[in-house]
Coordinates of C-alpha atoms in Angstrom, one line a residue:
Chain A
M1 CA 27.7 35.5 -6.4
S2 CA 28.8 35.3 -10.0
S3 CA 32.6 35.3 -10.4
T4 CA 34.6 36.8 -13.2
S5 CA 35.8 34.5 -16.0
I6 CA 39.5 34.4 -14.8
P7 CA 40.8 30.9 -15.4
R8 CA 40.9 29.2 -12.0
Q9 CA 42.7 26.4 -10.4
V10 CA 40.2 23.5 -10.3
Y11 CA 40.7 20.8 -7.6
L12 CA 39.6 17.3 -7.8
L13 CA 37.0 16.3 -5.2
A14 CA 39.3 13.5 -4.0
S15 CA 41.9 16.1 -3.0
L16 CA 39.6 18.2 -0.8
N17 CA 39.9 18.2 3.0
P18 CA 38.5 20.3 5.9
Y19 CA 41.9 22.0 6.6
Q20 CA 42.4 23.7 3.3
G21 CA 39.5 26.0 2.3
N22 CA 40.9 27.8 -0.7
W23 CA 39.6 25.6 -3.5
T24 CA 37.4 25.6 -6.5
I25 CA 35.8 22.5 -7.8
K26 CA 34.1 21.8 -11.2
V27 CA 31.3 19.4 -10.7
R28 CA 28.1 18.1 -12.4
L29 CA 24.9 18.1 -10.4
T30 CA 23.9 14.4 -10.5
A31 CA 21.1 14.5 -7.9
K32 CA 18.9 17.2 -6.4
G33 CA 16.9 16.7 -3.3
P34 CA 13.6 18.5 -2.5
M35 CA 13.5 21.5 -0.2
R36 CA 12.5 20.3 3.2
H37 CA 11.2 22.2 6.2
Y38 CA 12.6 21.0 9.6
N39 CA 11.7 21.8 13.2
N40 CA 13.9 20.4 15.9
T41 CA 15.4 21.3 19.3
R42 CA 17.9 23.6 17.7
G43 CA 15.3 25.6 15.8
E44 CA 13.4 25.5 12.5
G45 CA 14.3 26.2 8.9
Y46 CA 14.8 24.9 5.4
V47 CA 17.3 22.5 4.0
F48 CA 18.1 20.8 0.8
S49 CA 21.0 18.6 -0.5
V50 CA 22.5 17.9 -3.8
E51 CA 24.9 15.3 -5.1
L52 CA 28.0 16.6 -7.0
T53 CA 30.2 14.4 -9.3
D54 CA 33.5 15.5 -10.8
D55 CA 35.4 14.3 -13.9
D56 CA 37.1 11.7 -11.8
G57 CA 33.8 10.1 -10.8
T58 CA 34.2 11.1 -7.2
Q59 CA 30.9 12.2 -5.6
I60 CA 30.1 14.3 -2.6
Q61 CA 26.9 15.5 -0.9
A62 CA 26.5 19.3 -0.5
T63 CA 23.8 20.7 1.9
M64 CA 22.4 24.2 2.2
F65 CA 20.4 25.7 5.0
N66 CA 18.0 28.6 5.2
T67 CA 19.4 31.7 3.3
A68 CA 21.8 29.6 1.3
A69 CA 19.1 27.0 0.6
R70 CA 16.8 29.7 -0.8
K71 CA 19.7 31.3 -2.7
F72 CA 20.9 28.2 -4.5
F73 CA 17.8 26.1 -4.9
E74 CA 16.9 27.8 -8.2
V75 CA 20.5 28.0 -9.3
F76 CA 21.1 24.2 -9.2
D77 CA 19.7 22.2 -12.1
L78 CA 20.1 18.5 -12.6
G79 CA 22.7 17.6 -15.1
K80 CA 24.4 21.0 -15.3
V81 CA 28.1 21.7 -14.5
Y82 CA 29.1 24.3 -11.9
Y83 CA 32.2 25.9 -10.5
I84 CA 31.9 26.0 -6.7
S85 CA 34.2 27.6 -4.1
S86 CA 34.1 28.7 -0.4
G87 CA 32.3 25.7 0.9
Y88 CA 32.9 23.9 4.2
L89 CA 33.9 20.3 4.5
K90 CA 33.3 18.1 7.5
R91 CA 33.1 14.3 8.2
A92 CA 30.0 12.8 6.5
N93 CA 27.0 12.0 8.8
K94 CA 26.0 8.6 7.4
T95 CA 22.5 8.9 8.8
Y96 CA 21.6 11.6 6.4
N97 CA 24.2 11.0 3.8
C98 CA 24.3 7.9 1.5
V99 CA 26.9 9.3 -0.9
D100 CA 30.2 7.4 -1.0
N101 CA 32.6 10.0 0.5
D102 CA 34.2 10.4 3.9
Y103 CA 33.4 14.1 3.8
E104 CA 30.3 16.1 3.1
M105 CA 30.1 19.8 2.1
T106 CA 28.0 22.7 3.4
L107 CA 27.5 25.8 1.3
N108 CA 26.5 29.1 3.0
E109 CA 25.5 32.5 1.6
N110 CA 29.1 33.4 1.0
S111 CA 29.8 30.3 -1.0
Q112 CA 30.2 30.8 -4.7
V113 CA 28.3 28.8 -7.3
E114 CA 28.7 29.6 -11.0
E115 CA 27.3 27.7 -13.9
A116 CA 29.8 26.5 -16.5
V117 CA 27.8 27.6 -19.5
N118 CA 30.0 26.0 -22.1
E119 CA 29.6 22.5 -20.7
P120 CA 26.9 20.2 -22.1
V121 CA 24.0 19.3 -19.8
L122 CA 24.0 15.6 -19.1
I123 CA 21.2 14.3 -16.9
P124 CA 22.6 11.1 -15.6
E125 CA 20.6 8.0 -16.2
T126 CA 19.5 6.4 -13.0
K127 CA 21.6 3.3 -12.4
F128 CA 19.6 0.5 -10.9
N129 CA 20.8 -2.6 -9.2
F130 CA 17.6 -4.6 -8.7
V131 CA 17.2 -7.1 -6.0
P132 CA 14.6 -9.9 -6.8
I133 CA 11.8 -9.7 -4.3
D134 CA 12.4 -13.2 -2.9
Q135 CA 15.9 -12.1 -1.9
L136 CA 15.0 -9.1 0.2
G137 CA 15.3 -11.0 3.4
Q138 CA 19.1 -10.8 3.4
Y139 CA 18.9 -7.0 3.5
L140 CA 16.6 -6.8 6.5
H141 CA 17.7 -4.2 9.1
K142 CA 20.9 -3.4 7.2
K143 CA 21.8 0.2 6.4
E144 CA 22.1 -0.7 2.7
L145 CA 19.6 0.8 0.4
I146 CA 18.2 -1.4 -2.3
D147 CA 16.5 -1.1 -5.7
V148 CA 13.5 -3.1 -6.8
I149 CA 11.4 -3.6 -10.0
G150 CA 7.9 -5.1 -10.0
F151 CA 4.4 -4.6 -11.3
I152 CA 1.7 -2.9 -9.2
Q153 CA -0.8 -5.2 -7.6
H154 CA -2.4 -2.8 -5.2
V155 CA -2.4 0.9 -4.3
S156 CA -3.8 1.9 -0.9
S157 CA -5.6 5.1 -0.2
S158 CA -3.5 7.9 1.4
M159 CA -3.0 7.6 5.1
S160 CA -2.1 10.3 7.5
I161 CA 0.7 9.4 10.0
R162 CA 1.9 11.5 12.9
R163 CA 5.6 11.6 12.8
K164 CA 6.9 11.0 16.3
V165 CA 10.1 13.1 16.0
D166 CA 8.3 16.4 15.4
N167 CA 4.6 15.7 15.7
E168 CA 4.0 16.7 12.1
I169 CA 1.3 14.9 10.1
V170 CA 2.7 13.3 7.0
P171 CA 0.9 11.5 4.2
K172 CA 1.8 7.9 3.4
R173 CA 0.6 5.5 0.8
D174 CA 1.3 1.7 0.6
I175 CA 1.7 0.0 -2.8
T176 CA 2.1 -3.8 -3.3
I177 CA 4.4 -4.9 -6.0
A178 CA 5.3 -8.3 -7.2
D179 CA 7.9 -9.8 -9.6
D180 CA 8.6 -13.1 -11.3
T181 CA 10.0 -14.7 -8.2
I182 CA 6.2 -15.1 -7.3
K183 CA 6.7 -13.0 -4.2
S184 CA 5.1 -9.6 -3.4
V185 CA 6.1 -6.9 -1.1
I186 CA 4.6 -3.7 0.4
V187 CA 6.4 -0.5 -0.4
S188 CA 5.5 2.5 1.8
L189 CA 5.6 5.8 -0.1
W190 CA 6.3 8.8 2.2
A191 CA 5.7 12.4 1.2
P192 CA 6.2 13.8 -1.4
L193 CA 6.0 10.5 -3.2
A194 CA 2.8 9.5 -1.4
T195 CA 0.8 12.2 -3.0
G196 CA 2.7 13.0 -6.2
I197 CA 3.5 9.7 -7.8
G198 CA 1.2 7.9 -5.4
N199 CA -1.8 9.6 -6.8
K200 CA -0.7 8.8 -10.3
L201 CA -0.3 5.1 -9.5
L202 CA -3.7 5.0 -7.9
D203 CA -5.2 6.2 -11.2
M204 CA -3.3 3.7 -13.3
F205 CA -3.1 0.7 -11.1
D206 CA -5.6 -1.6 -13.0
A207 CA -3.2 -1.4 -15.9
S208 CA -0.6 -3.1 -13.6
P209 CA 2.2 -0.7 -14.5
I210 CA 5.8 -1.7 -13.9
V211 CA 7.7 0.5 -11.4
A212 CA 11.4 0.6 -10.9
I213 CA 12.3 2.1 -7.6
K214 CA 15.8 3.2 -6.5
S215 CA 17.0 3.7 -2.9
L216 CA 14.6 1.9 -0.6
R217 CA 15.1 1.0 3.1
V218 CA 14.3 -2.6 4.1
S219 CA 12.5 -3.0 7.4
G220 CA 10.1 -5.4 9.1
F221 CA 9.5 -7.5 12.1
G222 CA 8.9 -11.0 10.8
G223 CA 7.6 -9.7 7.6
I224 CA 9.4 -7.4 5.1
T225 CA 8.4 -4.0 3.9
L226 CA 10.2 -1.4 1.9
S227 CA 10.2 2.3 2.7
T228 CA 11.1 5.3 0.6
I229 CA 13.6 7.9 1.7
T230 CA 14.1 11.5 0.5
N231 CA 16.3 10.4 -2.4
T232 CA 14.1 7.6 -3.6
I233 CA 13.5 7.7 -7.3
I234 CA 10.4 5.9 -8.9
D235 CA 10.2 5.3 -12.7
I236 CA 6.9 4.2 -14.1
N237 CA 7.0 1.8 -17.0
P238 CA 10.7 2.5 -17.7
N239 CA 12.1 1.7 -21.1
S240 CA 14.7 -0.8 -19.9
P241 CA 15.3 -4.5 -20.6
E242 CA 14.3 -5.6 -17.1
S243 CA 11.0 -3.7 -17.4
H244 CA 10.2 -5.3 -20.8
K245 CA 11.1 -8.7 -19.5
L246 CA 8.8 -8.3 -16.5
K247 CA 6.0 -6.9 -18.7
T248 CA 6.3 -10.0 -21.0
W249 CA 6.3 -12.4 -18.1
Y250 CA 3.2 -10.6 -16.6
G251 CA 1.4 -10.9 -19.9
S252 CA 2.0 -14.6 -20.2
E253 CA 1.9 -15.9 -16.6
G254 CA 2.0 -13.2 -14.1
S255 CA -1.6 -12.0 -14.3
T256 CA -3.0 -15.3 -13.2
T257 CA -0.3 -16.3 -10.7
K258 CA -1.0 -16.3 -7.0
F259 CA 1.7 -14.4 -5.1
E260 CA 2.8 -14.6 -1.5
Y261 CA 4.2 -11.8 0.7
V262 CA 7.9 -12.2 0.9
G263 CA 9.1 -13.4 4.4
S264 CA 5.6 -13.6 5.9
T265 CA 3.2 -16.3 7.1
F266 CA -0.4 -15.7 7.9
K267 CA 0.2 -15.6 11.6
T268 CA 2.9 -13.0 11.6
G269 CA 2.1 -9.8 13.4
L270 CA 3.6 -6.5 12.4
I271 CA 2.7 -3.6 14.6
N272 CA 4.7 -0.6 13.5
D273 CA 5.5 -1.5 9.9
A274 CA 2.8 -2.1 7.3
P275 CA 0.6 -4.9 8.6
S276 CA -0.4 -8.0 6.7
L277 CA -4.1 -8.2 6.5
Y278 CA -3.9 -11.6 8.2
S279 CA -2.0 -10.5 11.2
D280 CA -3.7 -10.0 14.6
R281 CA -7.0 -11.3 13.2
V282 CA -9.8 -11.3 15.7
G283 CA -13.6 -11.4 15.8
L284 CA -15.6 -8.4 16.9
D285 CA -16.6 -10.2 20.1
Y286 CA -13.0 -10.5 21.1
I287 CA -12.7 -6.7 21.1
T288 CA -16.0 -5.9 22.7
N289 CA -15.6 -8.5 25.5
N290 CA -12.4 -6.9 26.7
L291 CA -12.9 -3.3 27.6
S292 CA -9.4 -2.8 28.9
L293 CA -7.7 -3.5 25.5
G294 CA -5.3 -0.7 24.5
E295 CA -5.2 0.7 28.1
A296 CA -1.5 1.7 28.0
K297 CA -1.2 2.3 24.3
P298 CA -3.8 1.8 21.6
V299 CA -3.8 -1.7 20.1
Y300 CA -4.4 -2.7 16.5
Y301 CA -6.3 -5.6 15.0
T302 CA -7.6 -6.8 11.7
T303 CA -11.0 -8.1 11.2
R304 CA -13.4 -9.0 8.4
A305 CA -16.9 -7.6 9.0
C306 CA -19.8 -5.8 7.3
M307 CA -21.3 -2.4 8.2
S308 CA -24.7 -3.4 9.4
F309 CA -26.2 -0.1 10.5
I310 CA -25.6 3.5 9.9
K311 CA -27.7 6.3 11.5
T312 CA -29.0 8.3 8.6
N313 CA -29.9 11.3 10.7
Q314 CA -26.4 11.9 12.2
S315 CA -24.2 14.6 11.0
M316 CA -21.8 12.6 8.8
Y317 CA -19.4 15.2 7.7
Y318 CA -17.9 18.5 8.8
H319 CA -16.6 21.6 7.0
A320 CA -12.9 21.2 6.8
C321 CA -10.2 23.7 6.1
K322 CA -8.8 23.1 2.6
T323 CA -5.2 23.4 3.9
C324 CA -5.1 21.7 7.2
N325 CA -8.3 19.6 7.4
K326 CA -9.3 21.0 10.8
K327 CA -12.9 21.8 11.5
L328 CA -13.9 25.3 10.4
T329 CA -15.9 27.7 12.5
N330 CA -19.0 28.8 10.8
N331 CA -19.2 32.6 10.8
V332 CA -22.9 32.7 9.8
G333 CA -23.2 34.9 6.8
S334 CA -19.5 35.6 6.2
G335 CA -18.0 32.2 5.4
Y336 CA -15.7 30.1 7.6
S337 CA -12.6 30.7 9.6
C338 CA -9.8 28.2 10.5
E339 CA -8.4 28.5 14.0
M340 CA -5.2 26.6 13.1
C341 CA -4.3 28.4 9.9
K342 CA -5.7 31.7 11.2
T343 CA -7.5 32.4 7.9
T344 CA -11.0 33.0 6.7
Q345 CA -12.4 31.2 3.7
T346 CA -15.6 31.0 1.8
D347 CA -14.9 27.6 0.5
S348 CA -14.5 24.3 2.4
N349 CA -14.0 20.6 1.9
L350 CA -16.6 18.3 3.4
R351 CA -14.9 15.5 5.3
Y352 CA -16.5 12.4 6.7
V353 CA -16.8 11.7 10.4
V354 CA -19.1 8.7 10.7
S355 CA -20.2 6.4 13.5
A356 CA -21.6 3.1 12.3
K357 CA -22.3 -0.4 13.6
F358 CA -20.4 -3.4 12.2
S359 CA -21.2 -7.1 12.4
D360 CA -19.4 -10.3 11.8
T361 CA -20.2 -13.9 12.5
N362 CA -19.7 -13.6 16.2
G363 CA -20.5 -10.2 17.3
E364 CA -21.1 -6.5 16.6
A365 CA -19.5 -3.2 17.5
W366 CA -19.8 0.5 17.0
M367 CA -16.9 2.1 15.2
S368 CA -15.7 5.5 14.0
L369 CA -14.7 6.1 10.4
F370 CA -13.1 9.1 8.8
A371 CA -12.2 10.5 5.4
D372 CA -10.9 7.9 3.0
E373 CA -12.1 4.9 4.9
A374 CA -15.6 6.3 5.2
Q375 CA -15.6 7.1 1.5
T376 CA -14.6 3.6 0.6
I377 CA -17.4 2.1 2.6
I378 CA -20.1 4.6 1.7
G379 CA -19.0 4.6 -2.0
C380 CA -19.0 8.3 -2.7
S381 CA -17.4 11.5 -1.4
A382 CA -18.9 13.5 1.4
T383 CA -19.7 16.3 -1.1
E384 CA -21.6 13.8 -3.4
L385 CA -23.5 12.4 -0.4
D386 CA -24.5 15.9 0.7
N387 CA -25.8 16.7 -2.7
M388 CA -27.9 13.5 -2.7
K389 CA -29.3 14.5 0.7
S390 CA -30.6 17.8 -0.5
K391 CA -31.9 16.5 -3.7
D392 CA -35.7 15.7 -3.9
D393 CA -36.8 13.7 -0.9
G394 CA -33.3 12.4 -0.1
G395 CA -34.2 9.0 -1.7
A396 CA -30.9 8.7 -3.4
Y397 CA -29.1 9.5 -0.1
Q398 CA -31.0 6.7 1.7
T399 CA -30.3 4.3 -1.1
Q400 CA -26.6 5.0 -1.1
L401 CA -26.3 4.3 2.6
K402 CA -28.4 1.2 2.3
K403 CA -26.2 -0.1 -0.5
A404 CA -23.2 0.3 1.8
T405 CA -24.5 -2.1 4.4
W406 CA -23.8 -5.8 4.5
V407 CA -20.8 -5.5 2.2
P408 CA -17.8 -7.4 3.6
H409 CA -14.5 -5.6 4.0
V410 CA -11.3 -6.3 5.8
F411 CA -10.4 -3.7 8.4
R412 CA -7.4 -2.6 10.4
L413 CA -8.8 -1.3 13.7
M414 CA -7.4 0.8 16.5
V415 CA -8.8 0.1 19.9
A416 CA -8.5 2.0 23.1
P417 CA -10.7 2.4 26.2
Q418 CA -12.5 5.7 26.7
E419 CA -14.2 7.2 29.8
Y420 CA -17.6 8.7 29.2
N421 CA -19.4 10.2 32.2
N422 CA -17.7 7.8 34.5
D423 CA -18.7 5.0 32.2
K424 CA -16.0 2.7 30.8
R425 CA -16.5 2.6 27.1
Q426 CA -14.4 1.5 24.1
R427 CA -13.3 3.6 21.1
I428 CA -12.8 1.6 17.9
T429 CA -11.5 3.5 14.9
V430 CA -11.2 2.1 11.4
K431 CA -7.7 2.9 10.2
I432 CA -7.6 1.0 6.9
V433 CA -10.3 -0.6 4.7
S434 CA -9.3 -3.3 2.3
P435 CA -11.4 -5.3 -0.2
V436 CA -11.9 -9.0 0.6
D437 CA -9.6 -11.3 -1.3
Y438 CA -11.9 -14.4 -1.2
A439 CA -9.2 -16.9 -2.1
A440 CA -6.8 -15.6 0.5
E441 CA -9.6 -15.4 3.2
S442 CA -10.6 -19.0 2.4
K443 CA -7.0 -20.1 2.8
F444 CA -6.8 -18.2 6.1
L445 CA -10.0 -19.9 7.3
L446 CA -8.8 -23.4 6.3
D447 CA -5.5 -22.6 8.1
D448 CA -7.5 -21.7 11.2
I449 CA -9.7 -24.8 11.0
S450 CA -6.7 -27.1 10.7
S451 CA -4.9 -25.4 13.6
T452 CA -7.9 -25.9 15.9
Q453 CA -8.3 -29.5 14.8
S454 CA -4.8 -30.5 15.9
Chain B
M1 CA -35.9 -24.7 -1.1
D2 CA -36.0 -28.3 -2.4
T3 CA -33.8 -30.3 0.0
S4 CA -35.1 -33.7 -1.2
S5 CA -31.9 -34.7 -3.1
P6 CA -29.0 -32.7 -1.9
A7 CA -25.8 -32.7 -4.0
V8 CA -22.7 -33.9 -2.3
L9 CA -19.6 -31.7 -2.7
V10 CA -17.0 -33.9 -4.3
N11 CA -13.6 -33.9 -6.0
G12 CA -12.2 -36.5 -8.4
D13 CA -11.3 -39.0 -5.6
L14 CA -14.6 -38.7 -3.7
L15 CA -16.8 -39.1 -6.8
R16 CA -16.4 -42.9 -6.8
G17 CA -18.2 -43.1 -3.4
Y18 CA -21.3 -41.5 -4.8
V19 CA -22.0 -43.3 -8.1
G20 CA -25.7 -43.0 -8.8
Q21 CA -26.1 -40.1 -6.4
R22 CA -26.4 -36.4 -6.9
V23 CA -23.1 -34.6 -6.7
R24 CA -21.6 -31.2 -7.3
T25 CA -18.1 -30.2 -8.1
V26 CA -15.9 -27.5 -9.8
I27 CA -13.6 -28.6 -12.6
Q28 CA -11.2 -27.0 -15.0
V29 CA -12.3 -27.4 -18.6
V30 CA -9.7 -29.3 -20.6
R31 CA -11.6 -30.0 -23.8
P32 CA -15.1 -29.3 -24.9
E33 CA -16.8 -32.3 -26.5
A34 CA -19.8 -32.7 -28.8
N35 CA -22.3 -33.2 -26.0
G36 CA -20.3 -32.2 -22.9
L37 CA -16.7 -31.7 -21.9
T38 CA -13.7 -33.3 -20.4
G39 CA -12.4 -31.6 -17.3
R40 CA -9.7 -31.9 -14.6
S41 CA -10.8 -32.1 -11.0
T42 CA -9.2 -30.0 -8.2
D43 CA -7.2 -33.1 -7.2
E44 CA -6.0 -33.6 -10.8
K45 CA -8.3 -36.5 -11.9
Q46 CA -10.0 -36.6 -15.2
I47 CA -13.8 -36.2 -15.1
V48 CA -16.1 -36.5 -18.2
V49 CA -19.3 -34.4 -18.1
K50 CA -22.3 -35.2 -20.4
G51 CA -25.0 -32.7 -20.9
Q52 CA -25.8 -29.2 -22.1
M53 CA -23.0 -26.7 -21.7
P54 CA -23.2 -22.9 -21.4
A55 CA -21.7 -21.1 -24.4
P56 CA -19.1 -19.7 -24.3
L57 CA -17.3 -21.7 -21.6
T58 CA -15.0 -20.2 -19.0
T59 CA -11.9 -22.0 -17.7
F60 CA -13.7 -23.3 -14.6
V61 CA -17.3 -24.6 -14.4
E62 CA -19.4 -26.0 -11.6
V63 CA -21.3 -29.2 -12.5
I64 CA -24.3 -30.4 -10.6
G65 CA -25.7 -33.8 -11.7
V66 CA -25.8 -37.5 -11.1
A67 CA -22.5 -39.4 -11.0
D68 CA -22.8 -42.2 -13.5
S69 CA -19.4 -43.7 -12.9
A70 CA -16.2 -43.0 -10.9
Q71 CA -15.1 -40.6 -13.6
S72 CA -18.2 -39.2 -15.1
I73 CA -21.2 -37.0 -14.3
H74 CA -24.5 -36.7 -16.1
A75 CA -25.0 -32.9 -15.7
E76 CA -28.2 -31.2 -14.8
I77 CA -26.8 -27.7 -14.3
V78 CA -23.5 -26.4 -15.5
T79 CA -22.4 -22.9 -14.4
N80 CA -19.5 -20.8 -15.6
F81 CA -17.2 -20.0 -12.7
G82 CA -14.8 -17.7 -14.5
D83 CA -11.2 -17.9 -15.4
S84 CA -9.5 -17.8 -12.0
F85 CA -10.4 -20.1 -9.2
D86 CA -8.5 -21.3 -6.2
T87 CA -8.5 -25.1 -6.7
S88 CA -6.6 -26.0 -3.5
N89 CA -9.2 -24.2 -1.4
F90 CA -12.0 -26.0 -3.1
N91 CA -10.2 -29.3 -2.7
Q92 CA -9.8 -28.8 1.0
L93 CA -13.5 -27.9 1.2
C94 CA -14.4 -31.2 -0.4
Q95 CA -12.3 -33.1 2.1
L96 CA -13.8 -31.2 5.1
A97 CA -17.4 -31.6 3.7
N98 CA -17.0 -35.4 3.5
G99 CA -14.9 -35.8 6.6
E100 CA -15.8 -35.0 10.2
Y101 CA -18.0 -32.1 9.2
R102 CA -20.2 -33.9 6.7
H103 CA -23.2 -33.6 9.1
L104 CA -23.1 -29.9 8.4
F105 CA -23.5 -30.5 4.6
I106 CA -25.9 -33.4 4.1

């Protein structure tokens, strides 16, 4: 892999083409993507990409698969300069490649990468080109990636989404940010940002930190949401003039201002993208009176309701595998085994699986709650609840559950019919729990009243 | 619950219609006075309140008392309502409570 130090002919990136392979380039690594696992019709493997910039300022994306990926992942460090030769060039695939070059490069195990040790390491400063939140509308459904800066208003709990393309479960977290255009927007953080930075933001969100985010996709149907991609960069409380300006504005006016979601009205329904909590609002009686809802494909609604009854003698949690969250088989006396991961373990996570009755002003319905949502409603983790149950006479356990009843929340529900012993039933699952914003709820009700009056 | 003299939900404009009667409203504190305060109603009218105030005062207060003129209330109960309050929601509530739905309130 490592060449001799014979002076070599260095080519400029701009001069490279697929028909002449005998080149060496001298480039700085200006971006390094994460190692990703893929599984598609052509097989499975590992891949990662880097962005290379030469003296001229030309940039090119280089991708490595499997053996080459493993070989070069540790070699490539952000900001360092490398001599590279024996790579392949081909036309850039704009779906996966946002770098400005007609070509992209692939390196395989025979490619040569050597660090130029005499060159200074220069980690490039992320260059942002912020779009004010109220201007996001013009970027809707365009391929262009945008940058935003705003302060955090809300951080959701982590959600598990099944990715349609490969059936894999990926974590997602939604954050709401706002800026001085008095508009707010939801940014969906996908793995690894959902867990990494996402967890950090969840811990610090009451300090309303400023985040500067680079490379977001704009999407939405009637409303606007932003989504992260593999190359998205998030800086928390950056030391930049825009960040300071926003922090000052927040301190003087921003903390008491009322914000509106950009591009949305209360009645807008968003099905696939992050829903507004005011879209598809129904009462519980609407759902329970219509058993064929969600027949072809599950349907989603939002509602405001209280948990009114929870059976205290049901089994509210299960022993879950620490890696994949599937239910563990209890090998009495010798720990647990996981059928999915094919391992045995002595330790497990307790995860919620709860069935409870909910009520609102018009009706009531039984619903299923899992994990994070159950934890938000019950107010403690499954492990803590289990500890309360076995302590003394279980008084603390009963009190905890009682305290959780008759507390209003706003829910996002998934509804589908279910056959049970030839009986047509309904399965309602709580997908998201949100606190009630009383001012916004009042506005929504006033809106509703005036629309029924006319 | 004593329902003998219910307080009518009013804003600045509606106050004039209930002089001498028991009213309730939420106002933004503009200036504390010696024996009361000057406030701004949710429809931007000035309202003077006389009576005992809680100390310290938050930005918004609810006043229940007898209207002694079109712009002043003799307060019986003054309650701190905090520093953030949606005035437009309250204003619309006052209009509904005195409009076609007043039978639900009084």
